[in-house]
mmCIF file of C-alpha atoms in Angstrom:
data_model
loop_
_atom_site.group_PDB
_atom_site.id
_atom_site.type_symbol
_atom_site.label_atom_id
_atom_site.label_comp_id
_atom_site.label_asym_id
_atom_site.label_seq_id
_atom_site.Cartn_x
_atom_site.Cartn_y
_atom_site.Cartn_z
ATOM 1 C CA MET U 1 -70.158 35.932 83.474
ATOM 2 C CA THR U 2 -72.196 33.665 85.763
ATOM 3 C CA ALA U 3 -74.766 34.914 88.241
ATOM 4 C CA VAL U 4 -73.365 36.334 91.482
ATOM 5 C CA GLU U 5 -74.545 33.422 93.640
ATOM 6 C CA THR U 6 -74.217 30.558 91.129
ATOM 7 C CA THR U 7 -72.078 27.701 92.460
ATOM 8 C CA THR U 8 -73.316 24.756 90.397
ATOM 9 C CA PHE U 9 -75.377 24.411 87.247
ATOM 10 C CA GLU U 10 -78.614 22.398 87.353
ATOM 11 C CA SER U 11 -78.372 19.351 85.121
ATOM 12 C CA VAL U 12 -80.896 17.175 83.315
ATOM 13 C CA ASP U 13 -80.100 13.580 82.330
ATOM 14 C CA PHE U 14 -78.922 13.720 78.726
ATOM 15 C CA CYS U 15 -80.093 10.231 77.742
ATOM 16 C CA THR U 16 -82.343 7.427 78.956
ATOM 17 C CA LEU U 17 -81.454 4.125 80.572
ATOM 18 C CA ALA U 18 -82.860 2.261 77.562
ATOM 19 C CA THR U 19 -80.563 4.126 75.179
ATOM 20 C CA VAL U 20 -77.439 3.235 77.132
ATOM 21 C CA LYS U 21 -78.469 -0.401 77.579
ATOM 22 C CA ALA U 22 -79.056 -0.694 73.845
ATOM 23 C CA GLU U 23 -75.562 0.633 73.160
ATOM 24 C CA ILE U 24 -73.981 -1.749 75.659
ATOM 25 C CA ASP U 25 -76.056 -4.654 74.260
ATOM 26 C CA ALA U 26 -79.307 -5.043 76.135
ATOM 27 C CA THR U 27 -79.280 -8.821 75.706
ATOM 28 C CA SER U 28 -76.311 -9.128 78.058
ATOM 29 C CA VAL U 29 -77.411 -6.562 80.645
ATOM 30 C CA THR U 30 -79.915 -7.367 83.378
ATOM 31 C CA THR U 31 -82.147 -5.099 85.432
ATOM 32 C CA ALA U 32 -79.673 -5.597 88.288
ATOM 33 C CA ASN U 33 -77.392 -3.179 86.416
ATOM 34 C CA ASP U 34 -80.033 -0.471 86.008
ATOM 35 C CA ALA U 35 -79.196 1.479 89.166
ATOM 36 C CA ALA U 36 -75.474 1.608 88.328
ATOM 37 C CA ILE U 37 -76.142 2.695 84.753
ATOM 38 C CA SER U 38 -78.635 5.347 85.888
ATOM 39 C CA ARG U 39 -76.062 6.775 88.302
ATOM 40 C CA GLY U 40 -73.568 6.828 85.447
ATOM 41 C CA ILE U 41 -76.019 8.775 83.264
ATOM 42 C CA THR U 42 -76.607 11.350 86.001
ATOM 43 C CA ASP U 43 -72.886 11.712 86.747
ATOM 44 C CA VAL U 44 -71.933 12.073 83.078
ATOM 45 C CA SER U 45 -74.785 14.523 82.437
ATOM 46 C CA ALA U 46 -73.597 16.685 85.330
ATOM 47 C CA MET U 47 -70.051 16.657 83.943
ATOM 48 C CA MET U 48 -71.321 17.597 80.475
ATOM 49 C CA THR U 49 -73.397 20.407 82.008
ATOM 50 C CA ARG U 50 -70.362 21.800 83.831
ATOM 51 C CA TYR U 51 -68.397 21.684 80.588
ATOM 52 C CA LEU U 52 -71.171 23.561 78.758
ATOM 53 C CA GLY U 53 -71.186 26.215 81.476
ATOM 54 C CA PHE U 54 -74.949 26.750 81.844
ATOM 55 C CA HIS U 55 -78.054 25.174 83.383
ATOM 56 C CA THR U 56 -79.341 22.374 81.162
ATOM 57 C CA LEU U 57 -82.450 21.583 83.223
ATOM 58 C CA ILE U 58 -85.390 23.766 82.177
ATOM 59 C CA GLY U 59 -86.578 25.963 85.019
ATOM 60 C CA VAL U 60 -87.664 29.428 86.080
ATOM 61 C CA ARG U 61 -84.872 31.241 87.912
ATOM 62 C CA THR U 62 -84.243 34.625 89.501
ATOM 63 C CA GLU U 63 -80.569 35.539 89.339
ATOM 64 C CA VAL U 64 -78.406 38.588 89.949
ATOM 65 C CA TYR U 65 -75.523 39.480 87.635
ATOM 66 C CA GLU U 66 -72.808 42.083 87.721
ATOM 67 C CA LEU U 67 -72.957 44.327 84.655
ATOM 68 C CA ARG U 68 -69.589 45.984 84.251
ATOM 69 C CA HIS U 69 -69.306 49.592 83.182
ATOM 70 C CA GLY U 70 -69.723 50.006 79.433
ATOM 71 C CA LYS U 71 -71.032 46.477 78.816
ATOM 72 C CA ARG U 72 -74.292 46.111 76.918
ATOM 73 C CA ILE U 73 -74.547 42.321 76.621
ATOM 74 C CA LEU U 74 -75.429 40.057 79.539
ATOM 75 C CA THR U 75 -75.103 36.272 79.177
ATOM 76 C CA LEU U 76 -77.500 34.331 81.399
ATOM 77 C CA ASP U 77 -76.862 31.013 83.139
ATOM 78 C CA ALA U 78 -79.406 29.060 81.076
ATOM 79 C CA ARG U 79 -80.229 28.643 77.419
ATOM 80 C CA PRO U 80 -82.189 28.724 75.227
ATOM 81 C CA ILE U 81 -84.754 31.219 76.507
ATOM 82 C CA PRO U 82 -88.257 30.409 75.194
ATOM 83 C CA ALA U 83 -90.592 33.076 73.900
ATOM 84 C CA SER U 84 -93.010 32.197 76.723
ATOM 85 C CA PRO U 85 -92.641 32.775 79.575
ATOM 86 C CA GLY U 86 -89.143 33.972 78.636
ATOM 87 C CA ILE U 87 -87.976 36.963 80.675
ATOM 88 C CA THR U 88 -90.648 38.082 83.123
ATOM 89 C CA SER U 89 -88.677 40.622 85.173
ATOM 90 C CA LEU U 90 -85.528 42.678 84.577
ATOM 91 C CA LYS U 91 -84.188 45.285 87.015
ATOM 92 C CA ILE U 92 -80.924 47.196 87.410
ATOM 93 C CA ALA U 93 -79.392 49.039 90.372
ATOM 94 C CA GLN U 94 -76.008 50.233 91.577
ATOM 95 C CA HIS U 95 -76.076 47.815 94.528
ATOM 96 C CA PRO U 96 -77.800 44.408 94.913
ATOM 97 C CA ASP U 97 -79.630 45.609 98.022
ATOM 98 C CA ASP U 98 -81.390 48.280 95.936
ATOM 99 C CA LEU U 99 -82.913 45.846 93.409
ATOM 100 C CA SER U 100 -86.063 45.296 95.463
ATOM 101 C CA SER U 101 -86.959 48.987 95.317
ATOM 102 C CA VAL U 102 -86.383 49.772 91.622
ATOM 103 C CA THR U 103 -88.810 49.414 88.748
ATOM 104 C CA GLN U 104 -88.442 46.997 85.873
ATOM 105 C CA ILE U 105 -86.516 47.966 82.762
ATOM 106 C CA ASP U 106 -88.739 48.809 79.803
ATOM 107 C CA SER U 107 -88.769 45.895 77.334
ATOM 108 C CA ARG U 108 -87.984 48.381 74.543
ATOM 109 C CA ASP U 109 -84.555 48.934 76.112
ATOM 110 C CA TYR U 110 -83.266 45.431 75.407
ATOM 111 C CA VAL U 111 -83.349 42.528 72.965
ATOM 112 C CA VAL U 112 -83.317 38.862 74.003
ATOM 113 C CA ARG U 113 -80.972 36.553 72.111
ATOM 114 C CA ARG U 114 -82.955 33.424 72.855
ATOM 115 C CA GLU U 115 -80.655 30.710 71.507
ATOM 116 C CA ALA U 116 -77.570 32.284 73.061
ATOM 117 C CA GLY U 117 -79.306 32.916 76.382
ATOM 118 C CA ALA U 118 -78.274 36.555 76.371
ATOM 119 C CA ILE U 119 -79.700 40.046 76.751
ATOM 120 C CA LYS U 120 -78.465 42.959 74.639
ATOM 121 C CA PHE U 121 -79.279 46.397 75.998
ATOM 122 C CA SER U 122 -80.022 49.128 73.461
ATOM 123 C CA ARG U 123 -77.937 51.613 75.438
ATOM 124 C CA ARG U 124 -75.625 51.820 78.412
ATOM 125 C CA MET U 125 -77.984 51.270 81.287
ATOM 126 C CA TYR U 126 -75.879 52.656 84.129
ATOM 127 C CA PRO U 127 -72.947 55.100 84.377
ATOM 128 C CA THR U 128 -70.979 52.711 86.613
ATOM 129 C CA THR U 129 -70.747 48.972 87.233
ATOM 130 C CA ALA U 130 -74.230 47.848 88.275
ATOM 131 C CA TYR U 131 -76.233 44.768 89.200
ATOM 132 C CA VAL U 132 -79.020 43.236 87.137
ATOM 133 C CA GLU U 133 -81.754 41.013 88.551
ATOM 134 C CA VAL U 134 -83.506 38.855 85.968
ATOM 135 C CA THR U 135 -86.342 36.357 86.316
ATOM 136 C CA TYR U 136 -86.534 34.087 83.320
ATOM 137 C CA SER U 137 -87.123 30.580 81.998
ATOM 138 C CA GLY U 138 -84.373 28.640 80.263
ATOM 139 C CA GLY U 139 -82.705 25.270 79.782
ATOM 140 C CA LEU U 140 -82.359 22.467 77.266
ATOM 141 C CA ALA U 141 -84.922 19.930 78.495
ATOM 142 C CA ASP U 142 -87.216 18.854 81.345
ATOM 143 C CA ASP U 143 -86.063 15.220 81.360
ATOM 144 C CA ALA U 144 -84.012 12.631 79.478
ATOM 145 C CA ALA U 145 -86.778 11.848 76.995
ATOM 146 C CA GLY U 146 -87.095 15.527 76.147
ATOM 147 C CA MET U 147 -83.334 15.809 75.711
ATOM 148 C CA GLU U 148 -83.237 12.858 73.326
ATOM 149 C CA ALA U 149 -86.060 14.351 71.266
ATOM 150 C CA ALA U 150 -84.686 17.895 71.090
ATOM 151 C CA TYR U 151 -80.913 17.259 71.124
ATOM 152 C CA PRO U 152 -80.226 13.733 69.817
ATOM 153 C CA GLU U 153 -76.545 14.505 69.237
ATOM 154 C CA LEU U 154 -76.104 15.371 72.930
ATOM 155 C CA ALA U 155 -77.962 12.216 73.940
ATOM 156 C CA ARG U 156 -75.690 10.070 71.763
ATOM 157 C CA ALA U 157 -72.622 11.758 73.214
ATOM 158 C CA CYS U 158 -73.836 11.069 76.742
ATOM 159 C CA SER U 159 -74.593 7.438 75.960
ATOM 160 C CA SER U 160 -71.129 6.857 74.503
ATOM 161 C CA GLN U 161 -69.523 8.539 77.521
ATOM 162 C CA VAL U 162 -71.515 6.364 79.949
ATOM 163 C CA ARG U 163 -70.462 3.254 78.059
ATOM 164 C CA TYR U 164 -66.858 4.413 78.337
ATOM 165 C CA LEU U 165 -67.321 5.028 82.059
ATOM 166 C CA ILE U 166 -68.713 1.544 82.563
ATOM 167 C CA GLN U 167 -65.689 -0.009 80.858
ATOM 168 C CA ARG U 168 -63.030 1.754 82.914
ATOM 169 C CA ARG U 169 -62.002 3.018 86.316
ATOM 170 C CA ASP U 170 -63.810 6.096 87.543
ATOM 171 C CA SER U 171 -60.533 7.536 88.838
ATOM 172 C CA LEU U 172 -57.141 6.509 90.164
ATOM 173 C CA GLY U 173 -57.617 4.156 93.093
ATOM 174 C CA GLY U 174 -61.255 3.562 92.195
ATOM 175 C CA ASN U 175 -63.032 0.295 91.502
ATOM 176 C CA VAL U 176 -63.180 -1.236 88.062
ATOM 177 C CA LYS U 177 -66.619 -0.844 86.497
ATOM 178 C CA SER U 178 -68.028 -4.191 85.377
ATOM 179 C CA ILE U 179 -71.293 -4.671 83.523
ATOM 180 C CA ALA U 180 -72.272 -7.419 81.092
ATOM 181 C CA GLY U 181 -69.110 -9.284 81.935
ATOM 182 C CA ASN U 182 -66.781 -6.554 80.671
ATOM 183 C CA SER U 183 -64.021 -5.311 82.985
ATOM 184 C CA THR U 184 -61.259 -2.933 81.914
ATOM 185 C CA GLN U 185 -58.619 -1.168 83.986
ATOM 186 C CA PHE U 186 -57.383 2.304 83.067
ATOM 187 C CA MET U 187 -54.668 4.294 84.809
ATOM 188 C CA SER U 188 -55.512 7.761 83.450
ATOM 189 C CA GLN U 189 -57.899 10.218 85.111
ATOM 190 C CA TYR U 190 -61.511 10.007 83.939
ATOM 191 C CA LYS U 191 -62.273 12.772 81.432
ATOM 192 C CA LEU U 192 -64.825 13.522 78.762
ATOM 193 C CA LEU U 193 -64.012 11.850 75.474
ATOM 194 C CA HIS U 194 -62.784 14.055 72.636
ATOM 195 C CA SER U 195 -65.759 12.909 70.564
ATOM 196 C CA VAL U 196 -68.029 14.163 73.338
ATOM 197 C CA THR U 197 -66.345 17.545 73.859
ATOM 198 C CA SER U 198 -66.398 18.155 70.107
ATOM 199 C CA VAL U 199 -70.202 17.872 70.227
ATOM 200 C CA LEU U 200 -70.445 20.060 73.333
ATOM 201 C CA ASP U 201 -68.158 22.738 71.889
ATOM 202 C CA ALA U 202 -70.831 23.608 69.314
ATOM 203 C CA ILE U 203 -73.089 25.025 72.048
ATOM 204 C CA ARG U 204 -70.630 25.598 74.894
ATOM 205 C CA ARG U 205 -71.002 28.906 76.684
ATOM 206 C CA GLN U 206 -68.657 31.534 75.293
ATOM 207 C CA PRO U 207 -68.114 35.044 76.636
ATOM 208 C CA ILE U 208 -69.760 37.704 74.475
#
């Protein structure tokens, strides 16, 4: 379950401009194409982030989640969660308006599943459905270079998707993308490639 007020997930660029240009064939691409390719990287990275279902940009966030009655596992909106700073505040109350006046939960009452971006409580924390406020750090990378270093398979998937985007229409009624002299028209709606989703599925957010 996503945080109560989450509407979009914060995305980091999954690959660098140089990586995409090398895949297209840098000898036939000029710097005049850089802005278009960079926009493609950002657009594709945002689509991949939405598919994953969590924030991919590393950041410190304070979020409120609904914890349904009887549930002991809470999945956060970012992963992985580093050991430091990790989770710096965790509170629970029956109503969101009460969170500012309650004390933090004792760290002995929960375990952090860092790679999964989840919290497992050692016991039922509230007799009814409640709200949890958590301040924590999480995400895949700070920037494209960091993503390529830490998650090369995601960077390669992004680069291949951007190349595909460049070679086809963005959507029905859109303009044909043309870079390095290559123009291709497609009539189907723009989607993530199967080869890309198969990579994303390995770490895609799943309900616990």
